[in-house]
Short mmCIF file of C-alpha atoms and ligand atoms in Angstrom, two decimals:
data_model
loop_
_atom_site.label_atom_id
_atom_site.label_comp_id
_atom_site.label_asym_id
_atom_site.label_seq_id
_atom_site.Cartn_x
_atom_site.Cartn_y
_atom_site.Cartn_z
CA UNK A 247 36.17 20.25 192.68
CA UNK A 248 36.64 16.54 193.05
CA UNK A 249 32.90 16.15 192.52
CA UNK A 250 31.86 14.48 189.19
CA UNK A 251 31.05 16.71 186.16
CA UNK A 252 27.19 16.61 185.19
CA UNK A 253 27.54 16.74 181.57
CA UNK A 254 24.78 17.84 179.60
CA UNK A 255 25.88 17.68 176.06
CA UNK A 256 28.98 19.00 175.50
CA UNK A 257 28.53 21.10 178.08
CA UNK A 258 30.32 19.64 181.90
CA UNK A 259 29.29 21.31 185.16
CA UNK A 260 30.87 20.86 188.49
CA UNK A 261 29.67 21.74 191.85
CA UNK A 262 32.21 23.79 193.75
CA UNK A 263 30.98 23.76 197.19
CA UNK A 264 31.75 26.32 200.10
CA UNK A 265 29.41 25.43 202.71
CA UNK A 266 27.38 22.28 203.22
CA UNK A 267 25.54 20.97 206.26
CA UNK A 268 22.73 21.78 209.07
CA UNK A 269 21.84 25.43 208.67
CA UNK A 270 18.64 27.58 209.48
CA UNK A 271 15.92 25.88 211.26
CA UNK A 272 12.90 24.52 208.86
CA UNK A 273 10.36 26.59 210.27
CA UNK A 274 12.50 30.02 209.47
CA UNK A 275 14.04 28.53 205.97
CA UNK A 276 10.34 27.73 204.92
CA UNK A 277 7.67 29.79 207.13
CA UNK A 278 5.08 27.41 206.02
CA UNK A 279 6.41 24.58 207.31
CA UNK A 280 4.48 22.41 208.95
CA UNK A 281 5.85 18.99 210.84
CA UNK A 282 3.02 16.73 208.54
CA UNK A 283 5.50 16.61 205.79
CA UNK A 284 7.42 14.03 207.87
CA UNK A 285 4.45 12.09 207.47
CA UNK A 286 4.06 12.79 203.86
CA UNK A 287 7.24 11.67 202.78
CA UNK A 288 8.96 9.47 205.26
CA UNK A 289 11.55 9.61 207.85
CA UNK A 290 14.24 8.41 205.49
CA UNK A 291 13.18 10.60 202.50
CA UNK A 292 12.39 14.10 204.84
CA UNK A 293 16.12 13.37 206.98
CA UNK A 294 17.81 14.03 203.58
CA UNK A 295 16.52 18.15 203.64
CA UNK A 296 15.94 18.55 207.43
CA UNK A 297 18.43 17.07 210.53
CA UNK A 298 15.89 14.61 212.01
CA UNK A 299 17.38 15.93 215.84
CA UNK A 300 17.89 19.10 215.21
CA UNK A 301 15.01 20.32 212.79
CA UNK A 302 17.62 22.57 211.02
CA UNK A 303 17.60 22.41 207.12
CA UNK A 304 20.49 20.98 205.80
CA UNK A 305 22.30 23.12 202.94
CA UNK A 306 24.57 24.03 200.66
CA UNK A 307 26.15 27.15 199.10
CA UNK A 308 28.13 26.17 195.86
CA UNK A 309 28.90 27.37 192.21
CA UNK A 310 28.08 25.73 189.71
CA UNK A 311 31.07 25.71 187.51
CA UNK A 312 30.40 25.43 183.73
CA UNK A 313 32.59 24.82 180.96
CA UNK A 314 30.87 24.94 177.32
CA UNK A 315 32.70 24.10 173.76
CA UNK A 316 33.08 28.48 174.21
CA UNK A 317 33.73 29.43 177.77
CA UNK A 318 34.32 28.94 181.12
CA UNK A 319 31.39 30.21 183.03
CA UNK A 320 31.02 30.51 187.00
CA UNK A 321 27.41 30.35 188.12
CA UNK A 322 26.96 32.47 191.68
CA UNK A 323 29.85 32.77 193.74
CA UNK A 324 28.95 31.91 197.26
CA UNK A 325 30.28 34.31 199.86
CA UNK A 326 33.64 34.90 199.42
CA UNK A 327 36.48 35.68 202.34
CA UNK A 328 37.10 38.54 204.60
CA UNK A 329 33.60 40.01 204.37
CA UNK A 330 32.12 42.07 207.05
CA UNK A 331 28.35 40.57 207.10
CA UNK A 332 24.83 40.97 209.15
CA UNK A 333 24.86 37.31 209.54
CA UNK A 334 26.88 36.19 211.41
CA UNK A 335 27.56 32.61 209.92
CA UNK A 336 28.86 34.08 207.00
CA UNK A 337 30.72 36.83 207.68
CA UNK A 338 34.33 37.34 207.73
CA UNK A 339 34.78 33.68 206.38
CA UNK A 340 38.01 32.55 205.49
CA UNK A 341 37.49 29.22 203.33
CA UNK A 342 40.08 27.61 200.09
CA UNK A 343 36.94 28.09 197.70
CA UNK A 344 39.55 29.62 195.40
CA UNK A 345 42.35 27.12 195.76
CA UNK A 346 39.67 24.34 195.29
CA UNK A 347 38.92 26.39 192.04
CA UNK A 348 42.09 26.29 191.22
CA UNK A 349 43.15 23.20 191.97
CA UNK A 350 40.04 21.96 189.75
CA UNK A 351 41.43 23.20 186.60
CA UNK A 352 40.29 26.83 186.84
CA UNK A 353 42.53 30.17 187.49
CA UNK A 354 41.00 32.81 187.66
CA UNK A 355 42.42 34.51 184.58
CA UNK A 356 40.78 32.00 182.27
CA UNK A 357 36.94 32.71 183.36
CA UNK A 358 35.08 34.19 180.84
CA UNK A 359 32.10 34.96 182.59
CA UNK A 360 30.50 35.16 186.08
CA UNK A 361 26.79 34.88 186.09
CA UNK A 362 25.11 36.10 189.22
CA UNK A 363 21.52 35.02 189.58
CA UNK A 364 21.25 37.56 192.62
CA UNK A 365 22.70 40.13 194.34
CA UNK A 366 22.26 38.13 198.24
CA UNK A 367 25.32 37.68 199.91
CA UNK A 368 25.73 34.11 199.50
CA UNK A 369 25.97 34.33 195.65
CA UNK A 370 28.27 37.19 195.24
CA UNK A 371 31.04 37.17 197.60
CA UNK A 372 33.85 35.62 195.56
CA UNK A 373 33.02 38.19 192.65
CA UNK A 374 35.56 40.54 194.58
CA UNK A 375 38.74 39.39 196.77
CA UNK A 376 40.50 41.20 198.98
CA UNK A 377 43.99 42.50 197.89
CA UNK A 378 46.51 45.11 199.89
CA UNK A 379 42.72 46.59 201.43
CA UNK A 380 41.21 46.84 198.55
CA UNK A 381 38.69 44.87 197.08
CA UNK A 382 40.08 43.64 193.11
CA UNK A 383 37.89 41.63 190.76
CA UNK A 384 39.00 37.69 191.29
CA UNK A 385 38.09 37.01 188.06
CA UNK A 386 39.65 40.29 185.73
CA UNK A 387 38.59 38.73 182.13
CA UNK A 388 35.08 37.91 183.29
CA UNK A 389 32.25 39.74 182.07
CA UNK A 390 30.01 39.51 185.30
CA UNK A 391 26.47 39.23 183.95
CA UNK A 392 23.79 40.50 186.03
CA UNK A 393 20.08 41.67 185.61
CA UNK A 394 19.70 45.49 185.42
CA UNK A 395 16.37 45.49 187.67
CA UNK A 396 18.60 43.48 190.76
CA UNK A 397 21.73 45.84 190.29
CA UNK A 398 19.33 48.79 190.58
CA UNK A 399 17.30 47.33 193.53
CA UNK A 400 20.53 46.58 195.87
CA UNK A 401 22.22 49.95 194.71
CA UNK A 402 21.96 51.82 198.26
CA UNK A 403 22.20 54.92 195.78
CA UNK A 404 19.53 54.06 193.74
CA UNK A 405 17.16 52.38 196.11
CA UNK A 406 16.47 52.77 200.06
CA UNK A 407 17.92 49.66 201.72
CA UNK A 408 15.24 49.96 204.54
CA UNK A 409 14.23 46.74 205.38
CA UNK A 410 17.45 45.22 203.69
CA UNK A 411 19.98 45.07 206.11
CA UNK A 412 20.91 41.38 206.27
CA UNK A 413 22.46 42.21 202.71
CA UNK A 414 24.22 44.88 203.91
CA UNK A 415 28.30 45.97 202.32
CA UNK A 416 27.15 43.39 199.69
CA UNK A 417 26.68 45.70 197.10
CA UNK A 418 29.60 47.77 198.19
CA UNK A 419 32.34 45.49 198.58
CA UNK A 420 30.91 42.69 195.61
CA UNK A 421 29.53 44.47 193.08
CA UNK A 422 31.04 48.24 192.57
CA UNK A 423 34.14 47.17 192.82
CA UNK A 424 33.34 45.28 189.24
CA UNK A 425 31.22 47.81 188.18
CA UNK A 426 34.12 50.76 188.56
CA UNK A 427 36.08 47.92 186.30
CA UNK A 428 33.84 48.37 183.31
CA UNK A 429 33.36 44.44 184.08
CA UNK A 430 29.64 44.11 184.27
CA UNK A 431 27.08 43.30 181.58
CA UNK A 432 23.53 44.52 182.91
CA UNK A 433 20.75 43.14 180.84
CA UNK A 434 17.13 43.84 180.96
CA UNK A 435 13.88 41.45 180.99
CA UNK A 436 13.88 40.37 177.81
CA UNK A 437 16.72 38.11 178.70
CA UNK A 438 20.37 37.12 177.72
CA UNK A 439 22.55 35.20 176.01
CA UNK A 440 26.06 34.47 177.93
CA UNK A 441 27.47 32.28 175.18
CA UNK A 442 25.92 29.60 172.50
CA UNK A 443 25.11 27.19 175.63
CA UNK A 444 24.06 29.50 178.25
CA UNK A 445 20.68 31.93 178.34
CA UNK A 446 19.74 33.73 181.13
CA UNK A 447 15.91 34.40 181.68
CA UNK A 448 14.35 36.40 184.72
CA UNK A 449 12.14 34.20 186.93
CA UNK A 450 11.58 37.05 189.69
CA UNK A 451 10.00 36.97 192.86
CA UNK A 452 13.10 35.76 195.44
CA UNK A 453 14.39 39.64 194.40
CA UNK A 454 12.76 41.80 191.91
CA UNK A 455 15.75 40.66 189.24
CA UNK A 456 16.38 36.94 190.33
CA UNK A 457 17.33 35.05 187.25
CA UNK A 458 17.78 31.51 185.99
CA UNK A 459 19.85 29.88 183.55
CA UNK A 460 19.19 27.39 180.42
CA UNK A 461 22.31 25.14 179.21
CA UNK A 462 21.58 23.39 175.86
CA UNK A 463 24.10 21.21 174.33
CA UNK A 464 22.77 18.23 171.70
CA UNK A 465 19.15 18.10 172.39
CA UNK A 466 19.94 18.18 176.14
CA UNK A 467 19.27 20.89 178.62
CA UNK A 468 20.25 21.73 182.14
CA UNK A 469 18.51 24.29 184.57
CA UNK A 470 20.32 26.46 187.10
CA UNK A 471 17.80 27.84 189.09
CA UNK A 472 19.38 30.26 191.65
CA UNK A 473 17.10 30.61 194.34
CA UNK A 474 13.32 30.32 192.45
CA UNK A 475 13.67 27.09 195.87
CA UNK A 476 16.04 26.37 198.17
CA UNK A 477 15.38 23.08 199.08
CA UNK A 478 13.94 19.84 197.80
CA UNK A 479 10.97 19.88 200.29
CA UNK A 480 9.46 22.62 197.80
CA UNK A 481 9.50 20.78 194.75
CA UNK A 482 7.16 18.41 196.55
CA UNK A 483 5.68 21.91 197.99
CA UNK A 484 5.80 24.05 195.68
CA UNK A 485 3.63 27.09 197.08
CA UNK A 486 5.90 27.07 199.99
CA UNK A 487 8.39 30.48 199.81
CA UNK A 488 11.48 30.42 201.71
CA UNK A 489 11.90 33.23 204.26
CA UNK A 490 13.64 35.40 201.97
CA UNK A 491 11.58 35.47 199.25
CA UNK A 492 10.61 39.32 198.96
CA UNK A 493 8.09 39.14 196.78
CA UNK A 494 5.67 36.10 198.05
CA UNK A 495 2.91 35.89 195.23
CA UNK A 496 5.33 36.14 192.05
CA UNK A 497 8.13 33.74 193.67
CA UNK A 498 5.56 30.69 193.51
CA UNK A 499 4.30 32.07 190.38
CA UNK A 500 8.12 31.74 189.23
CA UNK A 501 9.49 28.21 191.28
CA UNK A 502 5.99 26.79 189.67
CA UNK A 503 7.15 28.26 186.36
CA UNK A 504 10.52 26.81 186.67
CA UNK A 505 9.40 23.12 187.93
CA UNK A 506 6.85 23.40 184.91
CA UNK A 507 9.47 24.06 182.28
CA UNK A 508 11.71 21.80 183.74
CA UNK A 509 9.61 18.63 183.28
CA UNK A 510 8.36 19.79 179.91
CA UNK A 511 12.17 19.82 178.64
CA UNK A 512 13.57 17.49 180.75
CA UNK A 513 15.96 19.59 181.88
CA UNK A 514 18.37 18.37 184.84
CA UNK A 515 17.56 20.83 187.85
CA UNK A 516 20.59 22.35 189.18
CA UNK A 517 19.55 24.77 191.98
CA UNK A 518 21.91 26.93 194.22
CA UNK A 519 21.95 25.65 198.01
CA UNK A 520 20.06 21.67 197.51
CA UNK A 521 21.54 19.17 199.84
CA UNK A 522 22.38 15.77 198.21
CA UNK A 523 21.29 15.30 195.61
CA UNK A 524 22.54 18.56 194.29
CA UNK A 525 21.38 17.86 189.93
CA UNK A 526 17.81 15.93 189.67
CA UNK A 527 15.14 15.29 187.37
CA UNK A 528 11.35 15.98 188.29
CA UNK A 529 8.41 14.71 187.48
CA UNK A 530 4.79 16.23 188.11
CA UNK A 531 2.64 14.42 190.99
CA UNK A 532 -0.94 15.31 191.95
CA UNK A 533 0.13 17.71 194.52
CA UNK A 534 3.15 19.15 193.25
CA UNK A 535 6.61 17.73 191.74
CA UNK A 536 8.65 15.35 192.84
CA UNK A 537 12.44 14.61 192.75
CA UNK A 538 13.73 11.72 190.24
CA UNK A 539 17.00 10.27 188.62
CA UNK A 540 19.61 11.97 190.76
CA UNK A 541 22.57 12.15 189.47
ZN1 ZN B 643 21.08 31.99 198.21
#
């Protein structure tokens, strides 16, 4: 966690990255995606999101790590190590997320709270670690917050995973393990507070139970928004869904929502897997947003 704090308020948020760099290509990230964007914005602007050579979308998967006047809050927790996984590239990883973590101020006794805006792979995995063959709770004083419509919908005894097998042991190995813990909150639509700073609100669409989060600190207000976009090229595109969006009409309805409220606050944009610049301002355009004052 060597990266700067963004501090919004009183409120200081680092990026703890486990992943960063050339990933799926464009066209399968964002099914819509059409070459003419080059055009639109640029070779220098465009080679910051997609590898000019390659056409693969550069990304990240990080946590945002969060530490209010209250708590200390993790924000989605990547992939985690030692996980049998349908995709390949992220399964049975074996990255010092945890030391980094650590070595960043944080052990794991002292979180408070783990906030997972999904139930995907990549934003679950460190929830659990893997101890003597059993999967433990990394973070046993957390309360892991997650909405009760997404812990249903990935519950293989609750709903038929047809269809959902790139997710599959997720729910298993990341999630009961908590659950059989008495560690996790579920909350429904209406929303949820975590502490004084941080309120969750469901933006669905991406999963039937996505969620975002709102800090507030002094008149100032950050926006973690999970995975309502995954990568700058749809703030400037905003109808665009990535490929994993499951439900395509309500996910714009949501990233619009999101992009909306965060220009009418002025809320610094913090989403899930951005390359550089990872915490941005935007401003409306014409055709869609745009990205400003990164930070
Ligand atoms: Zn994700």
């Amino acid at each position: 966690m060597s990266e700067k704090a963004v501090h919004i308020g009183n409120i200081a948020v680092t990026r703890l990255e486990e992943i960063y760099g050339p990933s799926f290509p464009a066209g399968m990230l964002l099914p819509s995606w059409d070459a003419s964007v080059r055009d639109d914005f640029g070779p220098a602007t465009i080679a910051q999101f997609v590898q000019p050579d390659t056409n693969l979308a550069l990304m990240s998967i990080h946590t945002w790590v969060v530490r209010t006047p209250q708590s200390t809050i993790l924000v989605d927790t990547c992939n985690g190590n030692h996980k049998e996984r349908a995709m390949e590239d992220m399964s049975m990883l074996n990255t010092d997320w945890l030391e980094r973590l650590v070595a960043g101020g944080v052990q794991p006794e002292e979180v408070d709270a783990v906030v997972c805006t999904h139930i995907h792979l990549d934003h679950v995995g460190w929830n659990t670690s893997l101890v003597d063959g059993e999967w433990v709770p990394t973070f046993p004083n957390a309360k892991y917050f997650v909405n009760k419509t997404e812990y249903e919908f990935w519950n293989p005894s609750v709903t038929d995973q047809t269809g959902l097998e790139f997710n599959a042991n997720v729910f298993d190995d990341s999630m009961l393990p908590v659950f059989d813990r008495g560690l996790v909150e579920l909350w429904d639509g209406g929303g949820c507070q975590v502490d004084d700073s941080l309120r969750l609100e469901l933006k669905p669409g991406h999963t039937p139970g996505h969620c975002i989060g709102w800090l507030e600190s002094n008149g100032q207000v950050g926006l973690l928004s999970g995975d309502s976009m995954h990568s700058a090229v749809q703030v400037y595109r905003p109808d665009w869904n990535s490929g994993f969006c499951l439900d395509a009409d309500e996910a714009v309805a949501s990233r619009r929502s999101v992009l909306e409220a965060a220009v009418e606050r002025n809320a610094v944009l913090m989403p899930a897997h951005f390359s550089a610049p990872h915490a941005f301002h935007v401003r409306e355009t014409q055709t869609g947003f745009a990205v400003t004052d990164a930070l």
